[in-house]
XYZ file of C-alpha atoms in Angstrom:
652
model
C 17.045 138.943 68.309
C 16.749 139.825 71.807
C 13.891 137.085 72.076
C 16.871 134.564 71.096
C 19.178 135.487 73.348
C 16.913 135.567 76.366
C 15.931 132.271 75.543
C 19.659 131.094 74.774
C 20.021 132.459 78.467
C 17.663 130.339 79.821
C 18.876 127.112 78.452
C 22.160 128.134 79.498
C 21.262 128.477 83.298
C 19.246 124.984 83.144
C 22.331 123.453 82.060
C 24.307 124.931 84.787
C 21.302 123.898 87.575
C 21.651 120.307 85.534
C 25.354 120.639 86.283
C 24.900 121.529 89.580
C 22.711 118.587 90.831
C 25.325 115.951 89.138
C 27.491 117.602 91.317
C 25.285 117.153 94.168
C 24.480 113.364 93.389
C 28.323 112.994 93.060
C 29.351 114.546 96.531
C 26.542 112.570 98.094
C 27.140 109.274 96.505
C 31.540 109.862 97.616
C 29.875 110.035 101.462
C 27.546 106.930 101.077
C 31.024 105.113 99.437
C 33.233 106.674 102.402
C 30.960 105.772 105.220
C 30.477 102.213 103.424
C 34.292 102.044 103.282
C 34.243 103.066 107.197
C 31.913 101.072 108.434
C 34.126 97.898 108.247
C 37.177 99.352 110.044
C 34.596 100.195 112.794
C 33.442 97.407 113.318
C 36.721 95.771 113.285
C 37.596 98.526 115.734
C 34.432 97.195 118.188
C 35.350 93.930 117.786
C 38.694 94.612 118.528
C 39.971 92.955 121.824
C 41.580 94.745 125.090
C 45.068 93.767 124.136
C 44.844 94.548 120.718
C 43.080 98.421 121.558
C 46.522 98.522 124.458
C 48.448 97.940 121.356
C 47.176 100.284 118.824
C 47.419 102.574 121.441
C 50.993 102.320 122.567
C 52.019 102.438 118.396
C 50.307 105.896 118.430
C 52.023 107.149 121.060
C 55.473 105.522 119.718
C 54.818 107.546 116.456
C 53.667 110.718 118.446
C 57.179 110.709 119.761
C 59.413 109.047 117.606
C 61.679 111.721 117.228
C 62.346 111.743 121.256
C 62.093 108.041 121.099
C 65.347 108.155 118.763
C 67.159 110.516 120.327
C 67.169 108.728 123.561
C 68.354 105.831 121.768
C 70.776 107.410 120.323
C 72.436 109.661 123.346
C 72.382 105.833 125.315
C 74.541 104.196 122.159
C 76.578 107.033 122.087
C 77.182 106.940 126.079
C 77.939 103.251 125.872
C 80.673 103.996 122.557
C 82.275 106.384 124.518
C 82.376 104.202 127.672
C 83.918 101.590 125.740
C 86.552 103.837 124.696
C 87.788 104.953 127.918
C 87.392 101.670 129.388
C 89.870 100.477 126.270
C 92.070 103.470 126.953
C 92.221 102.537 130.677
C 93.206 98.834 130.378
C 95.940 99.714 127.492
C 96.095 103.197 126.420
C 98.928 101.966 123.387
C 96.594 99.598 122.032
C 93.561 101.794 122.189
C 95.065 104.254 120.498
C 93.740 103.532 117.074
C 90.197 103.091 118.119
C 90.802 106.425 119.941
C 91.692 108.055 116.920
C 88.836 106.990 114.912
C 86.838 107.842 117.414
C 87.793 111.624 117.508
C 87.716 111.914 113.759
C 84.496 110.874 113.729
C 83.095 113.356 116.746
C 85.150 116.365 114.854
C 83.274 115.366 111.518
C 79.647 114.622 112.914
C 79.876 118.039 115.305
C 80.970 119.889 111.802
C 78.246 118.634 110.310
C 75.847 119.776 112.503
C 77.334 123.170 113.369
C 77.644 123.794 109.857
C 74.006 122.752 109.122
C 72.768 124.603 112.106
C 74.685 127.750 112.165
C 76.361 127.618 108.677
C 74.347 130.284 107.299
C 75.335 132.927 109.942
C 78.804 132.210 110.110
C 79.264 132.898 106.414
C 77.533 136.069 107.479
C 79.706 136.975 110.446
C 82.978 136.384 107.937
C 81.202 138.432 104.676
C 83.487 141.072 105.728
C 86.818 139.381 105.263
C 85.148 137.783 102.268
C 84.519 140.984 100.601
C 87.965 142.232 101.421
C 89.726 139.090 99.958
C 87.510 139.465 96.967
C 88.754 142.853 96.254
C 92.562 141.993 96.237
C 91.785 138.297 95.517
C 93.909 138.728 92.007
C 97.139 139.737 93.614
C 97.048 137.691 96.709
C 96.452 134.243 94.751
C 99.489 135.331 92.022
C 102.087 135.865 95.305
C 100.906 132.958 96.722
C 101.507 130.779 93.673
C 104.920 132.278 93.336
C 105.628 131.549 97.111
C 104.498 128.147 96.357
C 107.017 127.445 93.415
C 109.550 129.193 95.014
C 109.429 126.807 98.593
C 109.167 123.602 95.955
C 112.357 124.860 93.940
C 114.342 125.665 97.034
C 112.949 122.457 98.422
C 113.921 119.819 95.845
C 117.524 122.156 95.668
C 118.784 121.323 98.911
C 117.413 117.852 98.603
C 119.241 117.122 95.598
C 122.416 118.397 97.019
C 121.952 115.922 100.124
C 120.795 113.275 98.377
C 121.867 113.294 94.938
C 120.215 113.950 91.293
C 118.081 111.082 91.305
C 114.840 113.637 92.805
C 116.265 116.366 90.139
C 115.446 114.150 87.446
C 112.179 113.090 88.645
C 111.429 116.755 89.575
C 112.367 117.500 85.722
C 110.018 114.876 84.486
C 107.653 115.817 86.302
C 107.715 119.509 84.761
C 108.297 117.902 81.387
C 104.810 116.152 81.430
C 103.331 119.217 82.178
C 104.565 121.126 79.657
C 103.776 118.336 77.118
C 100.072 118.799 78.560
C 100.029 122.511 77.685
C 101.694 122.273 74.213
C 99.011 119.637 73.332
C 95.661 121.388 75.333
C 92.614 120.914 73.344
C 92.743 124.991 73.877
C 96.419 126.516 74.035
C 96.593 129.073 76.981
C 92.807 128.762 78.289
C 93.714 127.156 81.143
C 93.276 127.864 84.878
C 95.930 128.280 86.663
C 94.453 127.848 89.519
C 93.246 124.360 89.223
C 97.077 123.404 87.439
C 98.984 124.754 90.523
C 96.784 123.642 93.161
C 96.372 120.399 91.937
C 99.818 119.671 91.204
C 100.323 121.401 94.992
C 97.898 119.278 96.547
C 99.535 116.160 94.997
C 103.093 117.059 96.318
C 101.787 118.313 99.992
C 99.993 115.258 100.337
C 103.032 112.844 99.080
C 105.109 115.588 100.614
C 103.299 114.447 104.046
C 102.962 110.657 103.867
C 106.244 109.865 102.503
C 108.404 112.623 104.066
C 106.651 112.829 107.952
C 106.917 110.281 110.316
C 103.290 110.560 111.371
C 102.182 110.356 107.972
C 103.914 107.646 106.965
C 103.094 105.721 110.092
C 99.313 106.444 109.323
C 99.465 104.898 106.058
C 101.969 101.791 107.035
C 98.904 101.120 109.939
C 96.659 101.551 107.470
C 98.202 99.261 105.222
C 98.715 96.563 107.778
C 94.802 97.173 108.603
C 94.102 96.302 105.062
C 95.765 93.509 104.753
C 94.767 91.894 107.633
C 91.153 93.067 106.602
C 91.894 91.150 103.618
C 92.833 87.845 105.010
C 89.309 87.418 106.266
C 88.313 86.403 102.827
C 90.703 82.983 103.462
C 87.690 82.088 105.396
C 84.955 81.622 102.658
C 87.879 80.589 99.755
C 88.610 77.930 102.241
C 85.356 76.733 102.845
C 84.455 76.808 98.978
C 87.459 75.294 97.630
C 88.961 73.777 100.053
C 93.039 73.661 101.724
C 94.283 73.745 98.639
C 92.725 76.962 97.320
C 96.095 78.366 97.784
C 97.278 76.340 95.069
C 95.144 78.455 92.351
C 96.577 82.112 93.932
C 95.230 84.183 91.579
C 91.474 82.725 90.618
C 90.945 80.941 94.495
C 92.941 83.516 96.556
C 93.193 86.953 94.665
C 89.424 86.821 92.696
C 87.432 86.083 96.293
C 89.275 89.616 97.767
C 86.924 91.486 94.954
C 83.520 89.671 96.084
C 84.546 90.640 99.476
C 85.814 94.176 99.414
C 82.343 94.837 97.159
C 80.241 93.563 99.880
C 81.740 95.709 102.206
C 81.467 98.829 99.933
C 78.292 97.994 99.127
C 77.432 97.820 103.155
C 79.080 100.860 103.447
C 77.087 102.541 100.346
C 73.714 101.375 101.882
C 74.741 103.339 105.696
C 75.761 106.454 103.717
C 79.445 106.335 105.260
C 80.644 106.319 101.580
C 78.571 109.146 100.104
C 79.212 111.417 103.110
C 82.781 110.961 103.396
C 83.741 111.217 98.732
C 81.297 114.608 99.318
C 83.808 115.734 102.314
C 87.070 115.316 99.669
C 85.427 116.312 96.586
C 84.282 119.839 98.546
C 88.318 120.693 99.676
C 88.820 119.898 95.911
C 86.343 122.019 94.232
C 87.355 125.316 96.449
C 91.103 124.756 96.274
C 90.998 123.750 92.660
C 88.558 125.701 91.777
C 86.859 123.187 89.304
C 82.401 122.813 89.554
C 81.179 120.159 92.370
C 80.148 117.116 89.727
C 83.380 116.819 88.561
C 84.901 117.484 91.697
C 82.742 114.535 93.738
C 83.580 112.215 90.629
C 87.437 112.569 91.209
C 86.928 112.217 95.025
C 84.540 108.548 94.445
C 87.307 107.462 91.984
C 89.464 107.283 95.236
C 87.712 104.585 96.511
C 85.465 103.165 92.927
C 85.721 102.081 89.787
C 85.517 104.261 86.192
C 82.530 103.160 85.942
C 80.706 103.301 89.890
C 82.072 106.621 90.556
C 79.784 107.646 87.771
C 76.895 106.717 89.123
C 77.508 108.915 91.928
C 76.484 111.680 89.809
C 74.338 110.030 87.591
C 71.319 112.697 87.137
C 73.796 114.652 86.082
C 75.801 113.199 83.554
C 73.696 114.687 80.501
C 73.902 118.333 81.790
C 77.841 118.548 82.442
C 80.475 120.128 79.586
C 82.641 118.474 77.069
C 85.400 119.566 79.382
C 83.805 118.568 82.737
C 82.969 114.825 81.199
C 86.480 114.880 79.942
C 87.645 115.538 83.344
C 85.321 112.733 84.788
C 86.594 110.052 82.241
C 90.328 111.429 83.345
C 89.250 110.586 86.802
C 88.692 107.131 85.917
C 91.343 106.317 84.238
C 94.159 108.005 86.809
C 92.741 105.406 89.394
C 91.580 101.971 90.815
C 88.988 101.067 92.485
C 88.600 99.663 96.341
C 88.335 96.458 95.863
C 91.293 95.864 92.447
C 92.938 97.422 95.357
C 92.985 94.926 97.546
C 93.336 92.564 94.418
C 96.957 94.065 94.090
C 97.891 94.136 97.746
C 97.109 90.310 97.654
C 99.940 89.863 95.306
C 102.643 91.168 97.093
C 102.362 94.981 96.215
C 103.424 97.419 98.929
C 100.031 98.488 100.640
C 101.124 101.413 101.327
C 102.468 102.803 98.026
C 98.591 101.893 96.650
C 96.963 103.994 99.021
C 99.119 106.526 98.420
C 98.973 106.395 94.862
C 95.319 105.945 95.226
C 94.973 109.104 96.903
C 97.723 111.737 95.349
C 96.177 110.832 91.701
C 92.614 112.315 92.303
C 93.756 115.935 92.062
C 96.624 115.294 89.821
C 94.092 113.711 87.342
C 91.636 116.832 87.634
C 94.280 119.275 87.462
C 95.729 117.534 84.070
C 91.978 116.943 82.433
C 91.195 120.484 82.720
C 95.014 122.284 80.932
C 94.408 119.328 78.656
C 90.754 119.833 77.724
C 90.069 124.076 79.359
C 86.806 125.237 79.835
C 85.274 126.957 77.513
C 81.602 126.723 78.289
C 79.269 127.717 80.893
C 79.126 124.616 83.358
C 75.649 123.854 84.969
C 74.944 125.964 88.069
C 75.113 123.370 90.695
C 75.623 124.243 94.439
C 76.836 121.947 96.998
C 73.639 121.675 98.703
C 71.528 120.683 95.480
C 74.269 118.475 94.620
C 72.636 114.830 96.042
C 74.982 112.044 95.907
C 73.472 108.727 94.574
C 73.250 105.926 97.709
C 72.803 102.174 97.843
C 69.004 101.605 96.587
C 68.848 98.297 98.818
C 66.271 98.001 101.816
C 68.457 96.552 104.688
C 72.176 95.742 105.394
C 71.732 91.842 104.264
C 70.386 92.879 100.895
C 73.379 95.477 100.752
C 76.310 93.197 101.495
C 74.285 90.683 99.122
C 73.913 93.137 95.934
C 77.628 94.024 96.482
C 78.594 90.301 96.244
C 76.556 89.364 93.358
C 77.586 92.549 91.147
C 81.292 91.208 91.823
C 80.639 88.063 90.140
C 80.290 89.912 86.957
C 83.430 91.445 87.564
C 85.513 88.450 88.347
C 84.019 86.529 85.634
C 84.768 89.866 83.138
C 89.077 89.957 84.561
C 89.479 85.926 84.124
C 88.233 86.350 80.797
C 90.184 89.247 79.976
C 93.356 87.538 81.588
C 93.372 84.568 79.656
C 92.147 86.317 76.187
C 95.146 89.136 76.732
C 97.647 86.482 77.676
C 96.958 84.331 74.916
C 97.245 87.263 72.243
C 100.894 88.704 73.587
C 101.910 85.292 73.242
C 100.159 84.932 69.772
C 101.770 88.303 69.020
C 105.274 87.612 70.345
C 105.486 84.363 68.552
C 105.086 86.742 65.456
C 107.242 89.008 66.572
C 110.145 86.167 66.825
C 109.073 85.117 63.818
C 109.361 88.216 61.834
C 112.833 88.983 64.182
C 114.025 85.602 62.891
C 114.163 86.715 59.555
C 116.614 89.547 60.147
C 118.366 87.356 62.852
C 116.652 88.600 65.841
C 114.517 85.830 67.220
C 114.258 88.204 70.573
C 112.248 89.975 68.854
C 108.456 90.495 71.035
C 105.836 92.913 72.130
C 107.230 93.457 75.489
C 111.143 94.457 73.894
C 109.389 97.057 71.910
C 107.969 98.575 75.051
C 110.727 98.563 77.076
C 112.788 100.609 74.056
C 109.126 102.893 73.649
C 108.318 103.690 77.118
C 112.411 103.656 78.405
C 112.777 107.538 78.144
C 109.471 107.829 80.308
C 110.321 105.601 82.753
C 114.364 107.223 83.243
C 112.412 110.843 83.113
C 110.472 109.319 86.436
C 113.344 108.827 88.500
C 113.768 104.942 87.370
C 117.429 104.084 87.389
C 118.989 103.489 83.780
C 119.692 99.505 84.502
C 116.110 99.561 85.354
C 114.103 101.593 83.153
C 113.833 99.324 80.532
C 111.821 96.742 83.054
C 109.451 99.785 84.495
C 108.863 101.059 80.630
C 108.089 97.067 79.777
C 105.498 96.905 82.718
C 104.118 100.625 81.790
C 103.774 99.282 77.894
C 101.563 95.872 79.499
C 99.594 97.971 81.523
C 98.709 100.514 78.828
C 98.148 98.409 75.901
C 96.970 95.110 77.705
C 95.807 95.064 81.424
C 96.960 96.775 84.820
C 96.840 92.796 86.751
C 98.765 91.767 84.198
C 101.420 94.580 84.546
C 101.262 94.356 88.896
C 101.634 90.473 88.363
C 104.722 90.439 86.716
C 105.597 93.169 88.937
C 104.969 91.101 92.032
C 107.503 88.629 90.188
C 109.978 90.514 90.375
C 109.261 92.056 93.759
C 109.598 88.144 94.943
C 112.961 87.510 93.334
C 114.242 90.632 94.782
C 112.800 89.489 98.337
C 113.724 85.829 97.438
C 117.800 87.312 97.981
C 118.926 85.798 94.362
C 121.739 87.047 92.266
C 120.405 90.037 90.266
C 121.787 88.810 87.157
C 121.778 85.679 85.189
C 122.746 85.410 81.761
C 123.259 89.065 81.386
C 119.447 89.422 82.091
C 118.548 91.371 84.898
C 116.686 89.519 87.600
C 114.862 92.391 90.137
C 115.165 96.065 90.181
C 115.762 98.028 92.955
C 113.088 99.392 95.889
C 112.952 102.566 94.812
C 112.086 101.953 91.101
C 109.554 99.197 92.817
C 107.966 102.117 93.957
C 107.998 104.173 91.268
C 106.706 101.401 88.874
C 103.871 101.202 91.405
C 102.352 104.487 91.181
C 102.507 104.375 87.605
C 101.043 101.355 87.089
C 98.084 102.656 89.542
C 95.305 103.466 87.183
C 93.078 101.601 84.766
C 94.182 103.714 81.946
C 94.631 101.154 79.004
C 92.723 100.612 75.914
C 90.059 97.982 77.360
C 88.836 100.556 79.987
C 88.305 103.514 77.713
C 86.052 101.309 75.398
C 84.173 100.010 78.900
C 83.862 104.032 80.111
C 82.387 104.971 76.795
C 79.974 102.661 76.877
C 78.873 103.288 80.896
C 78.762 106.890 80.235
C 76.214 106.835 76.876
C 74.244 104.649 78.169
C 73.788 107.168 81.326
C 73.174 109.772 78.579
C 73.043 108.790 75.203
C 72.089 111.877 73.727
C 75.947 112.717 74.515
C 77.303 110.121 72.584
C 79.481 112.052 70.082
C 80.530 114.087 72.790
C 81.698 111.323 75.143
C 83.503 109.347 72.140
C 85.382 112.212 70.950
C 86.845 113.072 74.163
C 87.563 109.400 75.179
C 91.137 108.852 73.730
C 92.106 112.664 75.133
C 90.799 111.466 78.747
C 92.880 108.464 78.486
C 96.111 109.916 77.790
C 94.911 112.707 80.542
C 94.514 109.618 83.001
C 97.959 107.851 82.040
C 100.083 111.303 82.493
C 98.171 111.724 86.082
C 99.767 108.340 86.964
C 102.914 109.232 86.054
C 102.833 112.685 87.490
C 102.429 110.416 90.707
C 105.286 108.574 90.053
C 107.611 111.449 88.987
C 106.260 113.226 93.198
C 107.226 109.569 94.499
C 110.904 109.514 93.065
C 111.604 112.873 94.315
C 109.934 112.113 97.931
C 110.499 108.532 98.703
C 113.645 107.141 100.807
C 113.092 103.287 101.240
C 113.558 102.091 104.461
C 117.439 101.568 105.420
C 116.443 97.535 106.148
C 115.168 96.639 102.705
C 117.554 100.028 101.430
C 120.679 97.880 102.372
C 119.557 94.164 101.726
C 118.927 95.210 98.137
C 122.186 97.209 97.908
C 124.359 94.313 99.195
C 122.657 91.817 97.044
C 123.802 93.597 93.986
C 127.300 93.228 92.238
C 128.481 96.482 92.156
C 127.796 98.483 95.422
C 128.298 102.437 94.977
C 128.982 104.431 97.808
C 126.400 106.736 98.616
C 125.163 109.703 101.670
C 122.449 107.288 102.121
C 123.838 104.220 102.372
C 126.368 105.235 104.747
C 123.623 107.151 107.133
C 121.490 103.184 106.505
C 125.155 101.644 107.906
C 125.297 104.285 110.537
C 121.328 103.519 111.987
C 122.565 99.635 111.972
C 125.059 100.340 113.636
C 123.154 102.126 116.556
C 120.741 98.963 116.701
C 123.508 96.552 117.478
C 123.545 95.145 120.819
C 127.455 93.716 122.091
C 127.125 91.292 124.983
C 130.399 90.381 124.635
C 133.311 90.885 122.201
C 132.004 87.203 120.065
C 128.156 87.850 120.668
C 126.726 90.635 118.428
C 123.266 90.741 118.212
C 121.383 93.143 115.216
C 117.979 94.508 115.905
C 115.949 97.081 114.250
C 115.168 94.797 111.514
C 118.648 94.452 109.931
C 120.004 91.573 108.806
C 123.388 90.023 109.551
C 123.979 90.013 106.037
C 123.766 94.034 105.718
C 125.890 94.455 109.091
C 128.492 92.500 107.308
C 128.514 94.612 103.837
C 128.226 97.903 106.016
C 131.512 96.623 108.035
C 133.250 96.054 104.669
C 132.197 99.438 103.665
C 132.744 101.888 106.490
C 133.836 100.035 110.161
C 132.012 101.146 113.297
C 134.306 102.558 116.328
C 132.389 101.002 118.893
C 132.389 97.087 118.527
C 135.246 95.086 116.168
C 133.798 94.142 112.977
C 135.917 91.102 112.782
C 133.967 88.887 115.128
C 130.989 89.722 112.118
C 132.627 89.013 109.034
């Protein structure tokens, strides 16, 4: 025995010498290969000339100090920015003032940015203390602050109802009534955050609150929209050059269409120099820690501001398959309370106030979060996800060309998939009214169509908004298009009747009511502000399984709740917009004079009073109007309440 296993022993260590000396032969024979491999590039490098050796060299020592290299570059663009700026603020400090602006904003945000990734981790340090102690009495501080809250807002829309009548009182009590709808019907009855309910709903009202109540704010947004329609015109430049002078004769496929090709060029420009990433990350972060709801879902409300359903997805793409019934609810929500960028500019093309779009645009992304989560609570443990791992997906094309390049081909699919839908949807309402009127006829009702039955349907909604009763059948008619056909089809006939109104015509013929009034315009306009209808849910589904399909069941069974989710954030919207908006006492009091029967009101008579503080008397026969007024409304205002400084009978 022991004779075996000392010579088991020895054949053991001659296969490990054997082992060894492949080893050996191996090493060797990767040297031989590596100084074969060498010996070219040395040669090349003796053969190399003087010029070419001074070149080499100088790329070394560019890529030794590229990082000083680029800061240098950097500090001298920077020096020359700001030198423009004061130079501009010099010559004509008024018309500087919005570059100024931009300007600052962007200093404040880039200087955050790099405090906060410098010294973030020690000021969160430095404030533990006051952390801790808000931690303790966190419970009690949040509860008086959401009764504070409630109680300004009640107060609030009290004394404006008593100065400016019931109309805000009603939308104010639709407004609650769509909430409480949402809680009766939640998924899970009284699992809901309060939190994320009040501070969403809170955030929607401050911010509509600000724009449509402040002077500043609403003078932001008005430049805005002005900026984004002339931004828009640009694209009259290529739809000239491809169809010709007479593209304007085709609006909608040669004028409105080219908008989305251009608008996704520039997003996807934008996309590719990670403006768009860094600024949706900015708003989804003062969402998630106000609303309390986990960063995915958060940064998917925030992209829906300014993309589609479906490319505000993307943003959070590796994600998709790890996030909770309820947060993909909330995401699909998202979608469906909003439009994207570039329909936007669709929409303003037509004749849509610019600046109720934005607006709506913007006050939807928390309403639509705070909705999708009473309507769908948490119940499960969401993926732990901080704000640092979360990575936002960017543009995957190489330079700015192939950017604004990708962003115009991918609209082509678009615009091809809207025609399509346009003429398909068109053709079956009027396939489906002429059965209507068919079926109507038979019971002597030939009136009988698809859009009568949704302005009866959706009428209660529409009054419950703030819509006035003459028009609420027209707003519930556009809301029924929009949910059950297409949103351009609903702004479209919208823009109609925007025209008419514009156009000065009487406001009824044959007992049919022409226009409705500027302040149900703008209600109708946030409502309509979403792509929540039927074709858009089946589109979401699909974009969402085939980012995880392994979540299939999960995604279809929550789709019809998210749209519903979507559709109430929209009119949420529009319920904050009838209680805050006061249209402009020009277009206030050349709609009010148009109509038949003029009612007195606080407001009309303050609109009289401002015209009559813009009228300029040369002499007692020469009465000029300025501040945008009309002669027309100077001469309704004169029958209604005479001034005491000029004689109104030189004007009528």
């Amino acid at each position: 025995m022991e004779g075996n296993e000392t010579k088991k022993q020895k054949e053991r260590g001659t296969d490990n010498e054997a082992f060894e000396y492949e080893d050996q032969i191996s090493i060797e024979m990767q040297r031989v290969s590596e100084s074969t491999d060498d010996a070219p590039s040395k040669t090349a490098n003796h053969h190399q000339s003087l010029p070419e050796k001074k070149l080499e060299e100088l790329r070394g020592r560019l890529a030794e100090y590229k990082d000083q290299t680029c800061l240098i570059v950097n500090l001298v663009l920077a020096a020359g920015f700001v030198a423009m700026v004061i130079a501009a603020c010099v010559l004509n400090f008024h018309r500087a003032v919005g570059l100024l602006v931009i300007s600052l904003v962007t200093i404040f945000f880039l200087t955050w940015d790099w405090t906060m990734e410098r010294y973030g981790g020690r000021m969160w340090e430095s404030l533990s203390p006051i952390k801790d102690l808000l931690s303790r009495n966190w419970s009690w501080i949040r509860g008086m602050m959401y009764v504070l809250f409630l109680v300004a807002v009640v107060c609030w829309v009290a004394l404006d109802t008593a100065q400016r009548g019931t109309r805000q009182l009603v939308s104010f009590s639709g407004l609650l009534l769509l909430i409480f709808l949402m809680l009766l019907f939640s998924k899970h009855p009284f699992r809901w955050s309060w939190q994320t309910l009040v501070c969403g709903t809170g955030l929607q009202f401050v911010l509509g609150l600000l724009i449509l109540r402040t002077t500043f704010g609403l003078s932001v947004v008005r430049w805005l929209g002005n900026l984004a329609e002339m931004f828009l015109s640009f694209t009259d430049a290529g739809s000239q050059f491809v169809f010709g002078n007479s593209y304007t004769d085709h609006f909608f496929a040669f004028r409105v269409m080219p908008i989305l090709v251009f608008l996704s060029s520039v997003i996807s420009i934008l996309y590719y120099t990670g403006f768009m990433p860094w600024l949706i990350s900015k708003i989804g972060f003062i969402m998630q820690v106000t609303m309390g709801t986990s960063p995915a879902e958060s940064m998917a409300a925030a992209g829906n501001i300014f993309l589609g359903n479906t490319d505000a997805v993307l943003l959070i793409r590796p994600y998709v398959g790890e996030l909770t019934i309820s947060e993909l609810h909330a995401v699909m929500a998202g979608g469906f309370a909003s439009i994207s960028g570039t329909i936007l500019g669709a929409f303003i093309s037509l004749g849509v106030d610019a600046t109720h779009l934005l607006t709506a645009t913007i006050m939807s992304a928390p309403a639509s979060l705070a909705i999708a989560k009473i309507f769908w609570p948490e119940r499960e443990s969401s993926v732990s996800i901080s704000n640092r791992d979360l990575k936002l997906i960017k543009g995957e094309s190489q330079n700015i060309l192939e950017a604004a390049s990708q962003g115009a081909s991918r609209a082509v699919a678009v615009v091809a998939s809207i025609i399509a839908n346009i003429i398909a949807f068109l053709a079956l309402l009027a396939f489906f009214d002429a059965i209507l009127s068919w079926l109507g006829g038979m019971f002597d009702y030939p009136q009988l169509s698809f859009s009568l039955i949704c302005s009866y349907v959706f009428m209660p909604l529409s009054f419950m908004m703030g819509v006035s009763w003459e028009d609420s059948f027209i707003v519930a008619e556009l809301i029924g298009i929009k949910t059950f056909l297409n949103e351009f089809v609903a702004y479209e006939k919208l823009s109609e009747l925007i025209k008419k109104r514009t156009a000065g015509g009487p406001e009824y013929v044959n007992d049919v009511k022409q226009y409705i009034s500027v302040h149900s315009e703008a209600i109708a306009t946030y409502a309509l502000c979403g792509f929540s209808n039927f074709a858009s849910l089946g589109l979401c589904i699909g974009a969402l399984s085939a980012m995880a399909p392994d979540r299939q069941s999960d995604i279809s069974s929550c789709g019809l709740r998210a749209l519903i989710a979507g559709s109430v954030a929209c009119f949420m919207t529009a319920c904050i917009a009838g209680m805050l908006y006061i249209p402009d006492c020009p277009t206030f009091l050349s709609t009010e004079f148009n109509n038949t029967n003029i009612i007195s009101s606080k407001q009309l008579l303050d609109c009289c009073t401002q015209l009559y503080n813009s009228v300029t008397v040369y002499e007692p026969w020469n009465v000029t109007v300025g501040g945008g007024f009309t002669e027309n409304s100077l001469q309704g205002c004169c029958t209604l309440s005479p001034p005491t400084h000029f004689n109104c009978s030189f004007v009528l």
